[in-house]
Short mmCIF file of C-alpha atoms in Angstrom, two decimals:
data_model
loop_
_atom_site.label_atom_id
_atom_site.label_comp_id
_atom_site.label_asym_id
_atom_site.label_seq_id
_atom_site.Cartn_x
_atom_site.Cartn_y
_atom_site.Cartn_z
CA MET A 178 -27.83 14.83 -1.27
CA GLN A 179 -28.01 11.16 -0.57
CA VAL A 180 -25.55 8.19 -0.08
CA SER A 181 -26.37 4.35 -1.07
CA VAL A 182 -23.83 2.14 -0.26
CA ASP A 183 -22.85 -1.08 -2.24
CA ARG A 184 -21.85 -3.85 0.03
CA ASP A 185 -21.35 -6.76 -2.76
CA ARG A 186 -18.57 -3.91 -4.48
CA CYS A 187 -17.26 -3.56 -0.85
CA CYS A 188 -13.30 -4.16 -0.87
CA SER A 189 -13.53 -3.43 3.10
CA SER A 190 -10.49 -0.66 2.44
CA GLY A 191 -12.21 0.97 5.78
CA LEU A 192 -11.38 5.08 3.95
CA CYS A 193 -14.88 5.50 4.53
CA ALA A 194 -14.99 5.13 8.35
CA LEU A 195 -11.24 7.10 8.39
CA ASN A 196 -12.61 9.87 6.67
CA ALA A 197 -16.16 10.71 7.31
CA PRO A 198 -16.67 8.70 10.48
CA GLU A 199 -20.30 9.91 11.43
CA ILE A 200 -21.50 8.90 8.29
CA PHE A 201 -19.95 5.30 7.18
CA ASP A 202 -19.40 2.18 9.57
CA GLN A 203 -17.37 -1.03 9.46
CA ASP A 204 -19.41 -4.82 9.27
CA GLU A 205 -17.78 -5.84 12.87
CA GLN A 206 -17.20 -9.48 10.71
CA ASP A 207 -15.98 -8.82 7.25
CA GLY A 208 -15.36 -4.94 7.33
CA ARG A 209 -17.70 -3.91 4.49
CA VAL A 210 -19.40 -0.53 4.35
CA MET A 211 -22.70 0.40 6.77
CA LEU A 212 -23.92 3.46 6.70
CA ARG A 213 -24.83 5.11 10.07
CA GLN A 214 -26.54 7.97 9.00
CA THR A 215 -29.46 8.37 5.82
CA VAL A 216 -29.75 11.65 6.67
CA PHE A 217 -27.20 14.31 6.20
CA ARG A 218 -26.05 18.23 7.76
CA PRO A 219 -24.52 19.79 4.85
CA GLY A 220 -21.56 20.44 7.25
CA GLN A 221 -20.56 16.65 6.24
CA PHE A 222 -21.75 17.75 2.68
CA ALA A 223 -18.21 17.15 1.97
CA ASP A 224 -16.43 14.76 4.42
CA ILE A 225 -19.08 12.34 2.73
CA ARG A 226 -17.33 13.13 -1.23
CA LEU A 227 -14.20 12.68 -0.41
CA ALA A 228 -15.32 9.35 1.30
CA GLY A 229 -17.22 8.65 -2.30
CA GLU A 230 -14.01 9.73 -4.42
CA LEU A 231 -11.46 7.77 -2.00
CA CYS A 232 -13.37 4.42 -2.18
CA PRO A 233 -11.58 2.34 -4.03
CA CYS A 234 -14.51 -0.24 -5.34
CA GLY A 235 -17.00 1.86 -6.60
CA ALA A 236 -19.09 0.71 -3.33
CA ILE A 237 -20.31 4.64 -2.21
CA THR A 238 -22.85 6.34 -4.64
CA VAL A 239 -23.18 9.84 -3.29
CA THR A 240 -26.01 11.97 -5.09
CA GLU A 241 -26.59 16.00 -4.66
CA GLY A 242 -28.66 17.49 -3.64
CA VAL A 243 -31.96 15.02 -2.94
CA SER A 244 -32.44 14.90 0.95
CA PRO A 245 -34.57 17.16 3.38
CA ALA A 246 -31.89 18.40 4.84
CA ASP A 247 -30.55 20.77 1.90
CA GLY A 248 -34.07 21.39 1.88
CA THR A 249 -34.38 21.49 -2.70
CA ALA A 250 -35.54 18.94 -5.05
CA ASP A 251 -37.15 16.69 -2.29
CA ALA A 252 -40.64 19.04 -2.29
CA GLN A 253 -40.71 17.77 -6.08
CA ALA A 254 -39.78 14.45 -5.90
CA GLY A 255 -43.71 13.10 -5.57
CA THR A 256 -44.48 15.42 -8.84
CA GLY A 257 -44.22 11.75 -11.20
CA SER A 258 -41.33 14.04 -13.25
CA MET B 287 8.02 25.01 -22.49
CA THR B 288 7.81 22.96 -25.61
CA THR B 289 5.82 20.56 -26.26
CA THR B 290 6.58 16.75 -28.12
CA PRO B 291 4.21 14.39 -30.38
CA PRO B 292 4.29 11.71 -28.69
CA THR B 293 5.98 9.22 -30.24
CA PRO B 294 4.32 5.41 -28.38
CA ALA B 295 6.18 3.05 -31.07
CA ALA B 296 9.90 4.54 -31.09
CA THR B 297 11.08 4.38 -27.64
CA ALA B 298 9.75 2.05 -25.71
CA VAL B 299 10.11 1.60 -21.44
CA PRO B 300 12.82 -0.65 -20.01
CA LEU B 301 10.88 -2.20 -17.07
CA PRO B 302 12.05 -2.28 -13.92
CA ALA B 303 14.08 1.07 -14.80
CA PRO B 304 16.76 1.94 -13.18
CA HIS B 305 16.72 4.78 -10.05
CA ASP B 306 18.47 8.22 -10.52
CA ASN B 307 21.26 7.83 -8.09
CA ARG B 308 21.29 11.17 -7.52
CA CYS B 309 17.76 11.13 -6.73
CA PRO B 310 17.33 8.36 -4.35
CA PHE B 311 13.37 9.40 -3.75
CA SER B 312 12.38 10.00 -7.00
CA PRO B 313 10.17 6.85 -9.76
CA PRO B 314 13.60 6.41 -12.03
CA PRO B 315 13.06 9.01 -14.46
CA ALA B 316 13.06 6.23 -17.91
CA TYR B 317 9.21 6.57 -15.98
CA THR B 318 8.72 10.42 -14.45
CA GLU B 319 9.90 11.10 -18.37
CA ALA B 320 7.11 8.98 -20.01
CA ALA B 321 4.50 10.37 -17.84
CA ARG B 322 6.05 13.66 -19.22
CA THR B 323 4.97 12.74 -22.72
CA SER B 324 1.66 11.00 -22.34
CA SER B 325 -0.24 8.79 -19.98
CA VAL B 326 0.24 5.75 -21.29
CA SER B 327 3.49 4.93 -23.03
CA ARG B 328 4.56 1.09 -24.38
CA ALA B 329 7.56 -1.00 -21.97
CA GLU B 330 9.19 -3.20 -22.91
CA LEU B 331 9.69 -6.89 -19.12
CA PRO B 332 12.85 -8.34 -19.46
CA ASP B 333 12.67 -10.76 -21.18
CA GLY B 334 12.28 -8.45 -24.25
CA SER B 335 8.07 -9.10 -24.35
CA PRO B 336 5.81 -5.64 -24.93
CA CYS B 337 3.70 -4.09 -22.08
CA TRP B 338 2.66 -1.19 -20.97
CA LEU B 339 3.54 1.62 -18.22
CA VAL B 340 0.21 3.82 -17.52
CA THR B 341 1.60 6.98 -15.44
CA GLY B 342 -1.41 9.10 -15.31
CA TYR B 343 -3.46 10.10 -12.71
CA PRO B 344 -6.83 8.69 -13.50
CA GLU B 345 -5.02 6.69 -15.63
CA VAL B 346 -3.62 4.81 -13.07
CA ARG B 347 -6.47 4.19 -10.95
CA THR B 348 -8.99 2.88 -14.17
CA VAL B 349 -6.85 0.44 -15.10
CA LEU B 350 -6.39 -0.93 -11.08
CA SER B 351 -10.46 -0.05 -10.28
CA ASP B 352 -12.09 -1.26 -14.27
CA ARG B 353 -12.51 -4.95 -13.64
CA ARG B 354 -11.23 -5.51 -17.65
CA PHE B 355 -7.69 -5.37 -16.25
CA SER B 356 -6.86 -8.39 -14.13
CA ALA B 357 -4.90 -9.50 -11.88
CA ASP B 358 -4.26 -13.37 -11.88
CA ALA B 359 -0.98 -14.02 -12.86
CA ARG B 360 -1.47 -17.45 -13.90
CA HIS B 361 -2.85 -15.97 -17.11
CA PRO B 362 -0.64 -16.79 -19.35
CA ALA B 363 0.19 -12.80 -20.46
CA PHE B 364 0.24 -11.77 -17.25
CA PRO B 365 2.98 -9.20 -17.16
CA LEU B 366 6.11 -10.44 -15.10
CA PHE B 367 9.75 -9.00 -15.04
CA THR B 368 10.92 -13.10 -14.59
CA PRO B 369 8.95 -15.33 -16.33
CA GLU B 370 10.12 -18.19 -15.23
CA ARG B 371 7.78 -17.34 -11.75
CA ARG B 372 4.09 -17.82 -13.56
CA GLU B 373 4.60 -21.48 -12.12
CA LEU B 374 4.78 -20.50 -8.60
CA PHE B 375 1.70 -18.82 -8.49
CA ALA B 376 -0.23 -20.52 -10.53
CA GLU B 377 0.73 -24.08 -7.75
CA ASN B 378 -0.46 -21.14 -4.70
CA PRO B 379 -1.91 -18.17 -5.46
CA SER B 380 -2.37 -15.62 -2.95
CA PHE B 381 -5.19 -13.49 -2.98
CA ILE B 382 -3.66 -10.37 -4.00
CA ARG B 383 -2.83 -12.38 -7.75
CA LEU B 384 -6.14 -13.48 -7.64
CA ASP B 385 -9.90 -11.61 -9.24
CA ASP B 386 -12.89 -11.70 -7.39
CA PRO B 387 -15.24 -13.92 -7.00
CA GLU B 388 -11.85 -15.71 -5.17
CA HIS B 389 -9.69 -12.75 -4.48
CA ALA B 390 -13.06 -11.64 -2.06
CA ARG B 391 -13.82 -15.04 -0.67
CA LEU B 392 -10.18 -14.97 0.85
CA ARG B 393 -9.14 -11.72 1.44
CA ARG B 394 -12.97 -11.53 3.83
CA MET B 395 -11.88 -13.93 5.66
CA VAL B 396 -8.56 -11.15 6.73
CA THR B 397 -10.73 -7.60 6.67
CA GLY B 398 -12.56 -7.79 10.01
CA ASP B 399 -9.03 -8.29 11.36
CA PHE B 400 -7.86 -4.72 10.05
CA LEU B 401 -11.30 -2.11 10.65
CA VAL B 402 -9.92 1.20 11.15
CA LYS B 403 -11.83 0.93 15.29
CA ARG B 404 -9.69 -2.05 16.41
CA VAL B 405 -6.14 -1.18 14.92
CA GLU B 406 -7.66 2.28 16.96
CA ALA B 407 -7.80 -0.15 20.12
CA MET B 408 -4.16 -1.82 18.95
CA ARG B 409 -2.71 2.15 19.84
CA PRO B 410 -1.68 1.29 23.17
CA GLY B 411 -0.07 -1.49 22.30
CA ILE B 412 2.05 -0.43 19.10
CA GLN B 413 2.56 2.80 21.27
CA GLU B 414 4.42 0.48 24.12
CA ILE B 415 6.11 -1.65 20.94
CA VAL B 416 7.33 1.23 19.84
CA ASP B 417 8.71 2.93 23.04
CA GLU B 418 10.23 -0.46 23.82
CA THR B 419 11.90 -0.82 20.61
CA LEU B 420 13.10 3.27 21.65
CA ASP B 421 14.49 1.45 24.68
CA ARG B 422 16.12 -0.41 23.77
CA MET B 423 17.73 1.50 20.56
CA THR B 424 19.23 4.15 22.29
CA ASP B 425 20.02 1.93 25.46
CA GLY B 426 23.95 2.82 26.29
CA ALA B 427 24.18 3.72 23.07
CA THR B 428 24.36 7.21 20.30
CA GLU B 429 24.59 5.99 17.07
CA ALA B 430 22.02 2.49 15.54
CA ASP B 431 20.89 1.50 12.14
CA LEU B 432 17.33 2.72 12.93
CA VAL B 433 16.22 -0.41 9.89
CA GLY B 434 17.76 -2.74 12.35
CA SER B 435 16.95 -1.47 15.78
CA PHE B 436 13.87 0.79 15.17
CA ALA B 437 12.12 0.35 11.32
CA LEU B 438 12.22 -3.41 10.77
CA PRO B 439 11.52 -5.01 14.43
CA VAL B 440 8.17 -2.99 15.03
CA PRO B 441 6.34 -3.87 12.34
CA SER B 442 7.82 -7.15 12.18
CA LEU B 443 6.67 -7.69 15.68
CA VAL B 444 3.06 -6.04 15.60
CA ILE B 445 2.70 -8.39 13.00
CA CYS B 446 3.96 -11.21 14.40
CA LEU B 447 2.01 -10.65 17.26
CA LEU B 448 -1.50 -9.87 15.08
CA LEU B 449 -0.31 -13.27 13.12
CA GLY B 450 0.20 -15.43 15.76
CA VAL B 451 4.07 -15.65 14.72
CA PRO B 452 6.88 -16.64 16.77
CA TYR B 453 9.44 -13.78 17.64
CA GLU B 454 11.66 -15.50 17.28
CA ASP B 455 11.61 -16.83 14.33
CA ARG B 456 12.29 -13.14 12.91
CA GLU B 457 15.69 -14.05 10.96
CA MET B 458 14.04 -16.89 9.19
CA PHE B 459 11.05 -14.90 7.60
CA GLN B 460 12.43 -11.20 6.98
CA SER B 461 15.77 -12.76 4.90
CA LEU B 462 12.71 -14.88 3.28
CA SER B 463 10.52 -12.08 2.61
CA ARG B 464 13.55 -10.24 0.97
CA THR B 465 13.66 -12.65 -1.14
CA LEU B 466 10.78 -13.03 -2.29
CA LEU B 467 9.83 -9.21 -2.92
CA ASN B 468 14.09 -9.26 -5.49
CA THR B 469 13.14 -8.55 -8.37
CA PHE B 470 16.08 -9.87 -9.92
CA ALA B 471 16.52 -12.71 -7.91
CA GLY B 472 16.66 -16.53 -9.51
CA VAL B 473 13.37 -18.26 -9.82
CA GLY B 474 14.89 -21.53 -8.12
CA GLU B 475 15.62 -19.10 -5.22
CA ILE B 476 12.38 -17.66 -4.88
CA SER B 477 10.11 -20.75 -5.50
CA ARG B 478 12.67 -22.32 -2.18
CA ALA B 479 12.02 -19.52 -0.45
CA ASN B 480 8.14 -20.12 -0.98
CA ASP B 481 7.73 -23.29 0.35
CA GLU B 482 10.09 -22.85 3.28
CA LEU B 483 7.39 -20.51 4.13
CA LEU B 484 5.18 -21.51 3.30
CA ASP B 485 5.95 -25.01 4.82
CA TYR B 486 6.92 -22.54 7.65
CA LEU B 487 3.23 -21.01 8.00
CA GLY B 488 1.22 -24.15 7.02
CA GLY B 489 2.99 -25.92 10.00
CA LEU B 490 1.84 -23.17 12.54
CA ALA B 491 -1.87 -23.33 11.39
CA ALA B 492 -1.76 -27.19 11.66
CA HIS B 493 -0.61 -26.42 15.72
CA LYS B 494 -2.90 -24.18 16.41
CA LYS B 495 -5.51 -26.10 15.08
CA GLU B 496 -4.75 -27.94 17.91
CA HIS B 497 -4.29 -25.01 19.69
CA PRO B 498 -6.05 -22.51 19.41
CA ALA B 499 -4.25 -18.94 20.68
CA GLU B 500 -5.96 -15.40 20.13
CA ASP B 501 -4.24 -14.79 16.68
CA ILE B 502 -5.23 -14.62 12.65
CA LEU B 503 -3.65 -17.86 12.24
CA SER B 504 -5.51 -19.94 14.45
CA ARG B 505 -9.09 -17.96 14.23
CA LEU B 506 -8.26 -19.32 9.85
CA ALA B 507 -7.08 -22.96 11.11
CA ALA B 508 -10.25 -23.53 12.94
CA ARG B 509 -12.49 -21.83 9.57
CA ASP B 510 -13.62 -26.02 7.44
CA ASP B 511 -13.72 -24.23 4.43
CA LEU B 512 -9.41 -23.13 3.60
CA THR B 513 -7.74 -25.72 3.16
CA LEU B 514 -3.52 -25.91 5.28
CA ARG B 515 -2.03 -24.37 1.68
CA GLU B 516 -4.71 -21.52 1.04
CA ILE B 517 -4.05 -19.92 5.03
CA ALA B 518 -0.54 -20.37 4.94
CA ALA B 519 -0.93 -18.16 1.33
CA THR B 520 -2.89 -16.13 2.84
CA GLY B 521 -0.70 -15.92 5.90
CA ILE B 522 2.72 -14.67 3.92
CA LEU B 523 0.81 -11.86 1.71
CA LEU B 524 -0.28 -10.77 5.64
CA LEU B 525 3.35 -11.46 7.14
CA VAL B 526 5.20 -10.31 4.08
CA ALA B 527 3.20 -7.28 2.94
CA GLY B 528 3.01 -6.20 6.74
CA HIS B 529 6.01 -5.52 7.53
CA GLU B 530 8.59 -4.89 5.14
CA THR B 531 6.38 -2.39 3.39
CA THR B 532 6.16 -0.50 6.85
CA ALA B 533 9.79 -0.93 7.52
CA ASN B 534 11.27 0.68 4.43
CA MET B 535 8.47 3.92 5.39
CA ILE B 536 9.77 3.79 8.42
CA GLY B 537 13.62 4.18 7.34
CA LEU B 538 12.89 6.67 3.76
CA SER B 539 10.43 8.82 5.89
CA THR B 540 12.73 9.25 8.57
CA VAL B 541 15.89 10.42 5.73
CA LEU B 542 13.31 12.05 3.99
CA LEU B 543 12.70 14.70 7.76
CA LEU B 544 15.90 14.69 8.68
CA ASP B 545 16.75 16.50 5.87
CA ARG B 546 13.85 18.64 6.00
CA PRO B 547 14.17 20.89 9.66
CA GLU B 548 11.64 22.94 8.58
CA GLN B 549 9.05 20.37 7.78
CA LYS B 550 10.85 17.94 10.68
CA ALA B 551 8.92 20.99 12.76
CA LYS B 552 5.66 20.35 12.01
CA LEU B 553 6.21 16.84 13.44
CA ALA B 554 6.04 18.38 17.50
CA ASP B 555 2.17 19.10 16.90
CA PRO B 556 0.79 15.69 17.20
CA ALA B 557 -2.69 16.79 15.55
CA ALA B 558 -0.60 17.42 12.23
CA LEU B 559 0.96 13.18 11.96
CA PRO B 560 -2.04 12.26 10.60
CA GLY B 561 -2.15 14.64 7.69
CA ALA B 562 1.72 14.10 7.44
CA VAL B 563 1.76 10.69 7.03
CA GLU B 564 -0.45 11.37 4.40
CA GLU B 565 2.39 12.55 2.32
CA LEU B 566 5.03 10.66 2.80
CA LEU B 567 2.84 7.90 1.83
CA ARG B 568 2.49 10.02 -1.76
CA HIS B 569 6.03 11.03 -1.90
CA THR B 570 7.23 8.17 -1.11
CA THR B 571 5.09 5.51 -3.27
CA ILE B 572 7.57 2.24 -1.95
CA VAL B 573 5.74 0.15 -4.83
CA HIS B 574 8.22 1.93 -7.83
CA THR B 575 8.07 -1.45 -9.87
CA GLY B 576 4.03 -0.57 -10.10
CA LEU B 577 1.78 -2.91 -10.11
CA PRO B 578 0.76 -5.68 -12.64
CA ARG B 579 -1.95 -6.39 -14.79
CA VAL B 580 -3.34 -8.09 -17.94
CA ALA B 581 -6.34 -6.76 -19.95
CA VAL B 582 -8.95 -9.39 -20.00
CA GLU B 583 -11.46 -7.32 -22.98
CA ASP B 584 -9.84 -4.47 -25.44
CA VAL B 585 -9.63 -0.73 -22.63
CA GLU B 586 -9.56 2.24 -24.96
CA LEU B 587 -7.42 4.55 -22.16
CA ASP B 588 -6.61 8.21 -22.62
CA GLY B 589 -7.07 7.59 -26.69
CA THR B 590 -4.72 5.16 -27.25
CA LEU B 591 -6.51 0.89 -27.49
CA ILE B 592 -4.70 -1.58 -25.14
CA ARG B 593 -5.92 -4.73 -26.63
CA ALA B 594 -6.93 -8.11 -24.73
CA GLY B 595 -3.93 -9.97 -23.60
CA GLU B 596 -1.40 -7.55 -23.34
CA GLY B 597 0.34 -6.21 -20.11
CA VAL B 598 0.11 -3.61 -17.73
CA PHE B 599 1.90 -1.60 -15.62
CA ALA B 600 0.18 0.63 -13.39
CA MET B 601 2.83 3.05 -11.98
CA LEU B 602 1.19 4.16 -8.65
CA SER B 603 4.94 6.70 -8.06
CA THR B 604 4.34 9.09 -11.82
CA ALA B 605 0.86 9.21 -10.62
CA ASN B 606 0.91 10.26 -6.90
CA ARG B 607 3.77 13.07 -8.43
CA ASP B 608 1.03 14.06 -10.64
CA GLU B 609 1.28 17.93 -10.04
CA LEU B 610 -2.62 18.74 -11.17
CA MET B 611 -3.29 16.72 -8.11
CA PHE B 612 -1.27 17.21 -5.43
CA GLY B 613 0.12 20.79 -6.35
CA GLY B 614 -1.20 23.66 -6.07
CA GLU B 615 -0.23 27.44 -6.08
CA ASP B 616 0.07 27.36 -2.09
CA ARG B 617 2.21 24.22 -2.31
CA LEU B 618 5.84 22.64 -2.51
CA PRO B 619 5.54 21.35 -5.55
CA ALA B 620 4.52 17.40 -5.67
CA ASP B 621 8.02 16.07 -5.99
CA ASP B 622 9.16 17.60 -2.70
CA VAL B 623 7.62 17.04 0.45
CA ASP B 624 5.09 19.48 1.92
CA LEU B 625 3.53 17.73 5.30
CA ASP B 626 0.49 20.84 4.86
CA ARG B 627 -0.60 19.60 1.77
CA ASP B 628 -3.77 17.28 1.35
CA ALA B 629 -2.15 14.39 0.37
CA ARG B 630 -5.89 12.00 0.82
CA ARG B 631 -5.73 11.21 -2.59
CA HIS B 632 -3.35 9.42 -3.02
CA LEU B 633 -2.84 5.86 -4.68
CA ALA B 634 0.41 4.73 -2.33
CA PHE B 635 -2.05 1.73 -1.00
CA GLY B 636 -2.92 1.24 -4.75
CA PHE B 637 -7.07 1.30 -6.03
CA GLY B 638 -9.50 -0.87 -6.69
CA VAL B 639 -10.45 -4.01 -4.92
CA HIS B 640 -7.33 -4.64 -4.82
CA GLN B 641 -5.95 -1.55 -2.27
CA CYS B 642 -4.23 -2.85 0.34
CA LEU B 643 -6.37 -4.03 3.58
CA GLY B 644 -3.46 -3.44 5.44
CA GLN B 645 -4.02 0.52 5.80
CA PRO B 646 -5.32 1.17 8.80
CA LEU B 647 -2.83 -1.05 10.89
CA ALA B 648 0.18 0.99 8.28
CA ARG B 649 -1.37 4.33 9.23
CA ALA B 650 -1.15 3.21 13.04
CA GLU B 651 2.06 2.44 13.16
CA LEU B 652 3.71 5.01 11.35
CA GLN B 653 2.53 7.78 12.57
CA ILE B 654 3.47 6.37 16.52
CA ALA B 655 6.36 4.90 15.03
CA LEU B 656 7.43 8.35 13.73
CA GLY B 657 5.79 10.81 16.05
CA THR B 658 7.79 9.10 19.06
CA LEU B 659 11.01 8.96 16.96
CA PHE B 660 11.28 12.13 15.95
CA HIS B 661 9.66 13.13 19.80
CA ARG B 662 12.55 11.26 21.97
CA LEU B 663 15.32 11.84 20.19
CA PRO B 664 15.30 15.51 18.37
CA GLY B 665 18.76 15.45 17.71
CA LEU B 666 18.53 13.01 15.52
CA ARG B 667 20.98 12.68 12.20
CA LEU B 668 21.81 11.12 9.74
CA ALA B 669 25.84 9.03 11.67
CA VAL B 670 27.41 9.61 6.96
CA PRO B 671 26.80 11.20 4.60
CA HIS B 672 23.51 11.06 2.27
CA SER B 673 25.94 9.84 -0.59
CA GLU B 674 26.68 7.18 1.52
CA LEU B 675 23.50 5.65 1.60
CA VAL B 676 22.68 2.38 0.78
CA PHE B 677 19.67 1.87 -1.19
CA ARG B 678 17.29 -1.44 -2.55
CA PRO B 679 15.95 -1.01 -5.96
CA ASP B 680 16.19 -4.34 -6.98
CA SER B 681 13.01 -4.53 -4.50
CA VAL B 682 9.72 -4.38 -5.32
CA VAL B 683 9.57 -2.31 -1.92
CA TYR B 684 11.65 0.27 -2.44
CA GLY B 685 12.99 0.88 0.20
CA LEU B 686 17.07 1.55 2.24
CA LYS B 687 19.01 -1.59 3.58
CA SER B 688 20.44 0.56 6.36
CA LEU B 689 20.50 3.58 7.83
CA PRO B 690 23.32 4.46 10.18
CA VAL B 691 21.65 7.53 12.03
CA ALA B 692 23.29 9.12 15.27
CA TRP B 693 21.29 11.09 18.30
#
């Protein structure tokens, strides 16, 4: 799983930091999203998906199955396909 | 069940539609009926002009998050119950009625004050306010108006502390706030209330520029990229939204729980409080009038073409009763309260870039206020028959005018 955040879109609802505090944090100044991790355990996937779904301004993009943690797609990432 | 083909042109839903007095906790029946037929229905404003009523969960999310729908009330087609108020918005818009980038510039000046972490750190202070307010309410008494002695004081005290507004001025700002939220108040009355609050908060900000304290108004006053008028408009928004919404949620939630002892019993477990509050937010959805927007481009929504320049009301209350989203075999129907429901996908705080910025604070206040109230007063009960409760259907923020209770 891969997660990217778009701070320009973020409206600081804090829902990601509330529902997935291990993964997301908020900037002290204006509350905008910050990623605390880039590699995720399968046990965190449900929280991450919920954070992506709840984000009111589409600032969180969750891409399934592309991180080393779930051990699937990354092996093929460098094949140029 | 029979299905009726949508007949959109035949009957436009009148806005704002009245509540059914027999079901004061449900959205007005006209909205629920419209939602049963279609996610997007024709509606009509009090002055007879047409607009759209959007009632479905996914469609409400789209209206509130798609930039083809504008929240700028200065747009000549922005739907207003009283179009005379347009001028008011044009003069001193708060960021709730602006689009990005203007909206984001102003909103980001205060979002740092409502960080999840910062609100967590405020919990002991909120608990103290709740405890002291309950002490005062119960001191030598066995009955009280819960709205006046608890539901309204708690969030008013909290937002006063945060903003730097003297709590002694509460009668003035609470009464002016009620006028601003009244759907049917005359434009003269609204305009005076707005001017009075602008002058009051502008005056406070000017004072704080010279004598800063640890509060939001002082911090805004110290900036050189904001006018006093902008600070005052932001101050009104935070002050009104900061006390009226939570106060009405506390009052309505209390009645819902007193009516359902088996649900109320679940609050005994502190770990159940956060989920319970999400469910109460979902079921209650105090912004019964919906959120207005205007389409700035043509948009197709669930098969209906909404043209640029047409007004739309996104109905949070019907979206939050969507059976597909919130029902389930092991759950009570979405029209009922079920504190075991996973209600986290509710839209009670809105959706999109305008979603409530004070939501972490509202959650903390509701969890602490309701948890403490029912813990300390296990014998709490209504002091009048249910039928004598007085609701406020004429307000943008739905609620109870008063709530006589005994313990």
